[in-house]
CSV table of N, CA, C and O in Angstrom, one decimal:
chain,number,residue,atom,x,y,z
A,861,ARG,N,85.9,54.5,109.7
A,861,ARG,CA,86.7,53.2,109.5
A,861,ARG,C,87.2,52.4,110.5
A,861,ARG,O,86.9,51.2,110.9
A,862,ARG,N,86.9,53.1,111.5
A,862,ARG,CA,87.4,52.5,113.2
A,862,ARG,C,86.1,51.8,113.5
A,862,ARG,O,86.0,50.4,113.8
A,863,ALA,N,84.8,52.4,113.4
A,863,ALA,CA,83.7,51.6,113.4
A,863,ALA,C,83.4,50.3,112.4
A,863,ALA,O,82.7,49.3,113.1
A,864,LEU,N,83.9,50.3,111.4
A,864,LEU,CA,83.3,49.4,110.5
A,864,LEU,C,84.6,48.2,111.0
A,864,LEU,O,84.2,46.8,110.9
A,865,ARG,N,85.5,48.4,111.4
A,865,ARG,CA,86.8,47.7,111.8
A,865,ARG,C,86.3,46.9,112.8
A,865,ARG,O,86.7,45.9,112.9
A,866,ALA,N,85.9,47.5,113.8
A,866,ALA,CA,85.4,47.1,115.5
A,866,ALA,C,84.0,45.9,114.8
A,866,ALA,O,84.2,45.0,115.5
A,867,ARG,N,83.5,46.3,113.5
A,867,ARG,CA,82.3,45.0,113.3
A,867,ARG,C,82.9,44.0,112.5
A,867,ARG,O,81.9,43.4,112.0
A,868,ARG,N,83.9,44.4,111.9
A,868,ARG,CA,85.0,43.6,111.1
A,868,ARG,C,84.4,43.4,109.6
A,868,ARG,O,84.1,42.6,109.1
A,869,ILE,N,83.9,44.6,109.4
A,869,ILE,CA,83.2,45.0,107.9
A,869,ILE,C,84.3,45.5,107.1
A,869,ILE,O,85.0,46.5,107.4
A,870,PRO,N,84.4,44.7,105.9
A,870,PRO,CA,85.8,45.4,105.0
A,870,PRO,C,85.0,46.8,104.2
A,870,PRO,O,83.7,46.7,104.5
A,871,HIS,N,86.3,47.8,104.1
A,871,HIS,CA,85.8,49.0,103.7
A,871,HIS,C,86.7,49.5,102.5
A,871,HIS,O,87.7,48.8,102.4
A,872,ASP,N,86.0,50.4,101.6
A,872,ASP,CA,86.9,50.8,100.8
A,872,ASP,C,86.3,52.3,100.4
A,872,ASP,O,85.8,52.8,99.4
A,873,ILE,N,87.1,52.8,101.6
A,873,ILE,CA,86.9,54.6,101.6
A,873,ILE,C,88.3,55.0,101.7
A,873,ILE,O,89.0,54.8,102.1
A,874,PRO,N,88.3,56.0,100.6
A,874,PRO,CA,89.6,56.6,100.4
A,874,PRO,C,90.2,57.6,101.2
A,874,PRO,O,89.3,57.9,102.1
A,875,GLU,N,91.4,57.5,101.7
A,875,GLU,CA,91.8,58.1,102.7
A,875,GLU,C,91.9,59.3,102.3
A,875,GLU,O,92.6,59.8,101.2
A,876,LYS,N,91.7,60.4,103.0
A,876,LYS,CA,91.9,61.9,102.8
A,876,LYS,C,93.5,62.1,102.8
A,876,LYS,O,94.2,61.5,103.4
A,877,ASP,N,93.9,63.2,102.0
A,877,ASP,CA,95.3,64.0,101.8
A,877,ASP,C,95.6,64.3,102.9
A,877,ASP,O,96.8,64.0,103.3
A,878,ASP,N,94.9,65.1,104.1
A,878,ASP,CA,95.6,65.6,105.0
A,878,ASP,C,95.9,64.4,106.4
A,878,ASP,O,96.6,63.8,107.0
A,879,GLN,N,95.0,62.9,106.0
A,879,GLN,CA,95.3,61.9,106.7
A,879,GLN,C,96.8,61.6,106.6
A,879,GLN,O,97.7,60.8,107.2
A,880,LYS,N,96.9,61.6,105.2
A,880,LYS,CA,98.0,60.6,104.4
A,880,LYS,C,99.3,61.5,105.2
A,880,LYS,O,100.2,60.9,105.3
A,881,ALA,N,99.1,62.7,104.8
A,881,ALA,CA,100.6,63.7,105.5
A,881,ALA,C,100.9,63.3,106.6
A,881,ALA,O,101.8,63.7,107.2
A,882,ASN,N,99.9,63.5,107.8
A,882,ASN,CA,100.1,63.1,109.3
A,882,ASN,C,100.6,61.7,109.3
A,882,ASN,O,101.3,61.8,110.3
A,883,ARG,N,100.1,60.8,109.0
A,883,ARG,CA,100.9,59.7,109.2
A,883,ARG,C,102.2,59.4,108.4
A,883,ARG,O,103.6,59.0,109.1
A,884,THR,N,102.4,60.2,107.1
A,884,THR,CA,103.7,60.4,106.8
A,884,THR,C,104.8,61.3,107.9
A,884,THR,O,105.9,60.6,108.0
A,885,ARG,N,104.0,62.2,108.2
A,885,ARG,CA,105.1,62.9,109.2
A,885,ARG,C,105.6,62.3,110.6
A,885,ARG,O,106.3,62.3,111.1
A,886,LYS,N,104.4,61.1,111.3
A,886,LYS,CA,104.7,60.5,112.5
A,886,LYS,C,105.7,59.5,112.1
A,886,LYS,O,106.3,58.7,112.9
A,887,GLY,N,106.2,59.1,110.8
A,887,GLY,CA,107.0,58.4,110.2
A,887,GLY,C,106.3,56.7,110.7
A,887,GLY,O,105.4,56.4,110.4
A,888,SER,N,107.4,56.0,111.6
A,888,SER,CA,107.0,54.9,111.6
A,888,SER,C,105.9,54.3,112.8
A,888,SER,O,105.0,53.3,112.9
A,889,ARG,N,105.6,55.8,113.4
A,889,ARG,CA,104.3,55.4,114.5
A,889,ARG,C,103.0,55.7,113.8
A,889,ARG,O,102.0,55.8,114.5
A,890,GLY,N,103.1,55.8,112.8
A,890,GLY,CA,101.9,56.5,111.7
A,890,GLY,C,101.1,55.5,111.5
A,890,GLY,O,100.1,55.4,111.2
A,891,GLY,N,101.8,54.0,111.6
A,891,GLY,CA,101.1,52.7,111.3
A,891,GLY,C,100.7,52.5,109.6
A,891,GLY,O,101.5,53.8,109.0
A,892,ARG,N,100.2,51.5,109.4
A,892,ARG,CA,100.0,51.1,107.8
A,892,ARG,C,98.9,51.9,107.5
A,892,ARG,O,98.0,52.6,108.0
A,893,PRO,N,99.3,52.1,106.2
A,893,PRO,CA,97.9,52.8,105.2
A,893,PRO,C,97.0,51.7,105.2
A,893,PRO,O,97.2,50.5,104.7
A,894,PRO,N,95.6,52.2,105.4
A,894,PRO,CA,94.5,51.2,105.1
A,894,PRO,C,94.7,51.1,103.7
A,894,PRO,O,95.0,51.7,102.7
A,895,THR,N,94.2,49.6,103.3
A,895,THR,CA,93.9,49.1,102.1
A,895,THR,C,92.6,49.9,101.0
A,895,THR,O,91.7,50.4,101.9
A,896,PHE,N,93.2,50.4,99.9
A,896,PHE,CA,92.0,50.9,99.2
A,896,PHE,C,91.7,50.3,97.7
A,896,PHE,O,93.0,50.3,97.0
A,897,ARG,N,90.7,49.9,97.6
A,897,ARG,CA,90.8,49.1,96.0
A,897,ARG,C,89.8,50.0,94.9
A,897,ARG,O,88.5,50.3,95.5
A,898,PRO,N,90.5,50.9,94.1
A,898,PRO,CA,89.6,51.8,93.7
A,898,PRO,C,88.5,51.0,92.8
A,898,PRO,O,87.2,51.7,92.5
A,899,GLN,N,88.5,50.1,92.1
A,899,GLN,CA,87.6,49.5,91.6
A,899,GLN,C,86.4,48.8,92.2
A,899,GLN,O,85.3,49.3,91.9
A,900,ARG,N,86.9,48.8,93.6
A,900,ARG,CA,85.5,48.1,94.6
A,900,ARG,C,84.9,49.5,95.2
A,900,ARG,O,83.5,49.6,94.9
A,901,TYR,N,85.7,50.6,95.1
A,901,TYR,CA,85.1,51.9,95.7
A,901,TYR,C,84.2,52.3,94.1
A,901,TYR,O,83.3,52.8,94.5
A,902,ARG,N,84.5,52.4,93.2
A,902,ARG,CA,83.6,52.6,92.1
A,902,ARG,C,82.4,51.9,91.8
A,902,ARG,O,81.8,52.5,91.6
A,903,GLN,N,82.4,50.7,92.1
A,903,GLN,CA,81.1,49.9,92.3
A,903,GLN,C,80.4,50.5,93.5
A,903,GLN,O,79.0,50.6,93.4
A,904,ARG,N,81.1,50.6,94.6
A,904,ARG,CA,80.5,51.2,95.7
A,904,ARG,C,79.4,52.5,95.5
A,904,ARG,O,78.5,52.8,96.0
A,905,ASN,N,80.3,53.2,94.6
A,905,ASN,CA,79.7,54.6,94.2
A,905,ASN,C,78.6,54.4,93.5
A,905,ASN,O,77.5,55.4,93.5
A,906,THR,N,78.4,53.6,92.5
A,906,THR,CA,77.5,53.3,91.5
A,906,THR,C,76.4,52.8,92.3
A,906,THR,O,75.2,53.7,92.1
A,907,ILE,N,76.6,51.9,93.6
A,907,ILE,CA,74.9,51.4,94.4
A,907,ILE,C,74.5,52.8,95.4
A,907,ILE,O,73.6,52.9,95.2
A,908,GLU,N,75.4,53.6,95.5
A,908,GLU,CA,75.4,54.4,96.2
A,908,GLU,C,74.3,55.9,95.6
A,908,GLU,O,73.4,56.6,96.0
A,909,ARG,N,74.5,55.7,94.6
A,909,ARG,CA,74.0,56.8,93.2
A,909,ARG,C,72.8,56.4,93.2
A,909,ARG,O,71.9,56.9,93.0
A,910,LEU,N,72.5,55.1,92.6
A,910,LEU,CA,71.5,54.5,92.6
A,910,LEU,C,70.3,54.6,94.1
A,910,LEU,O,69.3,55.0,93.9
A,911,MET,N,70.6,54.1,95.0
A,911,MET,CA,69.9,54.4,96.3
A,911,MET,C,69.7,56.1,96.5
A,911,MET,O,68.3,56.5,96.8
A,912,ASN,N,70.4,57.0,96.4
A,912,ASN,CA,69.9,58.2,96.2
A,912,ASN,C,68.9,58.4,95.0
A,912,ASN,O,67.9,59.1,95.3
A,913,ARG,N,69.1,58.3,93.9
A,913,ARG,CA,68.0,58.4,93.1
A,913,ARG,C,66.2,57.4,93.2
A,913,ARG,O,65.8,58.1,93.0
A,914,ARG,N,66.6,56.5,94.0
A,914,ARG,CA,65.8,55.5,94.8
A,914,ARG,C,65.0,56.7,95.7
A,914,ARG,O,63.7,56.5,95.9
A,915,LYS,N,65.6,57.2,96.7
A,915,LYS,CA,65.3,58.2,97.7
A,915,LYS,C,64.4,59.2,97.0
A,915,LYS,O,63.8,59.9,97.8
A,916,GLN,N,64.2,59.9,95.9
A,916,GLN,CA,63.8,61.0,95.5
A,916,GLN,C,62.4,60.3,95.4
A,916,GLN,O,61.5,61.4,95.1
A,917,PHE,N,62.0,59.2,95.5
A,917,PHE,CA,60.6,58.7,95.5
A,917,PHE,C,60.3,58.6,96.7
A,917,PHE,O,60.8,57.9,97.6
A,918,ARG,N,59.2,59.4,97.3
A,918,ARG,CA,58.8,59.5,98.8
A,918,ARG,C,58.4,58.3,99.1
A,918,ARG,O,58.7,57.9,100.7
A,919,ALA,N,57.7,57.5,98.5
A,919,ALA,CA,57.4,56.2,99.1
A,919,ALA,C,58.2,55.7,99.0
A,919,ALA,O,58.6,54.4,100.4
A,920,VAL,N,59.3,55.4,98.5
A,920,VAL,CA,60.3,54.5,98.7
A,920,VAL,C,61.5,54.9,100.1
A,920,VAL,O,61.7,54.2,101.1
A,921,ALA,N,61.4,56.3,99.9
A,921,ALA,CA,61.9,57.2,100.9
A,921,ALA,C,61.7,57.0,102.2
A,921,ALA,O,62.0,56.9,103.6
A,922,THR,N,60.4,57.1,102.5
A,922,THR,CA,59.5,56.6,103.9
A,922,THR,C,59.2,55.5,104.1
A,922,THR,O,58.6,55.3,105.4
A,923,ARG,N,59.3,54.6,103.4
A,923,ARG,CA,58.7,53.3,103.2
A,923,ARG,C,57.2,53.5,103.8
A,923,ARG,O,56.9,52.7,105.2
A,924,TYR,N,56.4,53.9,103.0
A,924,TYR,CA,55.5,54.5,103.2
A,924,TYR,C,54.5,52.5,103.1
A,924,TYR,O,53.7,52.7,104.0
A,925,ASP,N,55.4,52.1,102.5
A,925,ASP,CA,54.3,50.7,102.6
A,925,ASP,C,55.0,49.8,103.4
A,925,ASP,O,56.2,49.7,103.3
A,926,LYS,N,53.8,49.3,104.2
A,926,LYS,CA,54.8,48.2,105.4
A,926,LYS,C,55.2,47.1,105.2
A,926,LYS,O,55.9,46.2,105.6
A,927,LEU,N,54.1,46.6,104.2
A,927,LEU,CA,54.0,45.0,103.7
A,927,LEU,C,55.7,44.9,103.1
A,927,LEU,O,55.9,45.5,102.0
A,928,ALA,N,56.2,44.0,103.1
A,928,ALA,CA,57.5,43.5,102.2
A,928,ALA,C,57.6,43.5,101.0
A,928,ALA,O,58.2,44.2,99.7
A,929,CYS,N,56.1,42.8,100.8
A,929,CYS,CA,55.9,43.0,98.7
A,929,CYS,C,55.5,43.9,98.4
A,929,CYS,O,56.1,43.9,97.0
A,930,ARG,N,54.7,44.7,99.0
A,930,ARG,CA,54.1,45.8,98.4
A,930,ARG,C,55.4,46.9,98.2
A,930,ARG,O,55.7,47.7,97.6
A,931,TYR,N,56.2,47.1,99.2
A,931,TYR,CA,57.8,48.0,99.5
A,931,TYR,C,58.3,47.6,98.4
A,931,TYR,O,58.9,48.2,97.5
A,932,ARG,N,58.8,46.1,98.2
A,932,ARG,CA,59.4,45.8,96.7
A,932,ARG,C,58.7,46.1,95.5
A,932,ARG,O,59.6,46.4,94.3
A,933,ALA,N,57.7,46.1,95.1
A,933,ALA,CA,57.0,46.6,94.6
A,933,ALA,C,57.1,48.1,94.3
A,933,ALA,O,57.2,48.3,92.9
A,934,THR,N,56.9,48.7,94.8
A,934,THR,CA,57.3,50.3,95.0
A,934,THR,C,58.6,50.7,94.6
A,934,THR,O,58.7,51.7,93.6
A,935,VAL,N,59.8,49.7,94.9
A,935,VAL,CA,61.1,50.1,95.0
A,935,VAL,C,61.7,49.5,93.2
A,935,VAL,O,62.0,50.2,92.2
A,936,GLN,N,60.5,48.4,92.5
A,936,GLN,CA,60.7,47.9,91.5
A,936,GLN,C,60.3,49.2,90.3
A,936,GLN,O,60.7,49.5,89.3
A,937,ILE,N,59.0,50.0,90.6
A,937,ILE,CA,58.4,50.8,89.9
A,937,ILE,C,59.4,52.2,89.8
A,937,ILE,O,59.5,52.6,88.7
A,938,ALA,N,59.9,52.4,91.3
A,938,ALA,CA,60.6,53.4,91.3
A,938,ALA,C,62.0,53.2,90.1
A,938,ALA,O,62.7,53.9,89.4
A,939,ASP,N,62.7,51.8,90.2
A,939,ASP,CA,63.7,51.6,89.2
A,939,ASP,C,63.1,51.8,87.9
A,939,ASP,O,64.2,52.0,87.1
A,940,ILE,N,62.2,51.5,87.6
A,940,ILE,CA,61.9,51.5,86.5
A,940,ILE,C,61.6,52.6,85.5
A,940,ILE,O,62.3,52.9,84.2
A,941,LEU,N,61.1,53.5,86.3
A,941,LEU,CA,60.8,55.2,86.0
A,941,LEU,C,62.3,55.7,86.3
A,941,LEU,O,62.7,56.4,85.0
A,942,ILE,N,63.0,55.2,86.9
A,942,ILE,CA,64.7,55.7,86.9
A,942,ILE,C,65.5,55.4,85.2
A,942,ILE,O,65.9,56.3,84.7
A,943,TRP,N,64.7,54.0,85.0
A,943,TRP,CA,65.4,53.5,83.9
A,943,TRP,C,64.8,53.8,82.6
A,943,TRP,O,65.8,54.7,81.5
A,944,LEU,N,63.7,54.6,83.0
A,944,LEU,CA,63.1,55.3,81.7
A,944,LEU,C,63.6,56.7,81.3
A,944,LEU,O,63.6,57.0,80.5
A,945,ARG,N,64.0,57.0,82.6
A,945,ARG,CA,64.5,58.4,82.7
A,945,ARG,C,66.1,59.1,82.1
A,945,ARG,O,66.3,59.9,82.0
A,946,ALA,N,66.7,57.4,82.1
A,946,ALA,CA,67.9,57.5,82.1
A,946,ALA,C,68.3,58.0,80.6
A,946,ALA,O,67.7,57.9,79.9
A,947,LYS,N,69.4,58.7,80.9
A,947,LYS,CA,70.1,59.2,79.3
A,947,LYS,C,70.6,58.1,78.4
A,947,LYS,O,71.3,57.4,78.8
A,948,PRO,N,70.2,58.3,77.3
A,948,PRO,CA,71.0,57.4,76.2
A,948,PRO,C,72.7,57.5,76.4
A,948,PRO,O,73.0,58.3,76.6
A,949,ASP,N,73.3,56.0,76.3
A,949,ASP,CA,74.9,56.2,76.4
A,949,ASP,C,75.2,56.9,75.1
A,949,ASP,O,76.4,57.7,75.2
A,950,ARG,N,74.5,56.7,74.1
A,950,ARG,CA,75.3,57.4,72.5
A,950,ARG,C,74.2,58.1,72.1
A,950,ARG,O,72.9,58.2,72.5
A,951,PRO,N,75.0,59.1,71.7
A,951,PRO,CA,74.3,60.2,71.2
A,951,PRO,C,73.5,60.1,70.0
A,951,PRO,O,74.1,59.0,69.3
A,952,LYS,N,72.5,60.3,69.2
A,952,LYS,CA,71.7,59.9,68.2
A,952,LYS,C,72.4,60.1,67.2
A,952,LYS,O,72.9,61.5,66.8
A,953,PRO,N,72.3,59.2,65.8
A,953,PRO,CA,73.0,59.6,64.7
A,953,PRO,C,72.8,61.0,63.9
A,953,PRO,O,71.2,61.2,64.0
């Protein structure tokens, strides 16, 4: 969080329970609690999971293709394969 604040980047990282307890123990010297928006964190989590799935494809993870257009095509193919492998949301009747 400190590094993100120094660069003026907004963050949505939940605060750990032990950090909450330490701040409470310090009282007014503990400072303000950082803002946390669960909806933004949920969206961030979705993006992180997608990126982790993409990294399972070696060409995407290592950026084997150096040209941007070819790398983009590789990412698109990986996304199509991820989509095809996805489990359906609804059970079959």
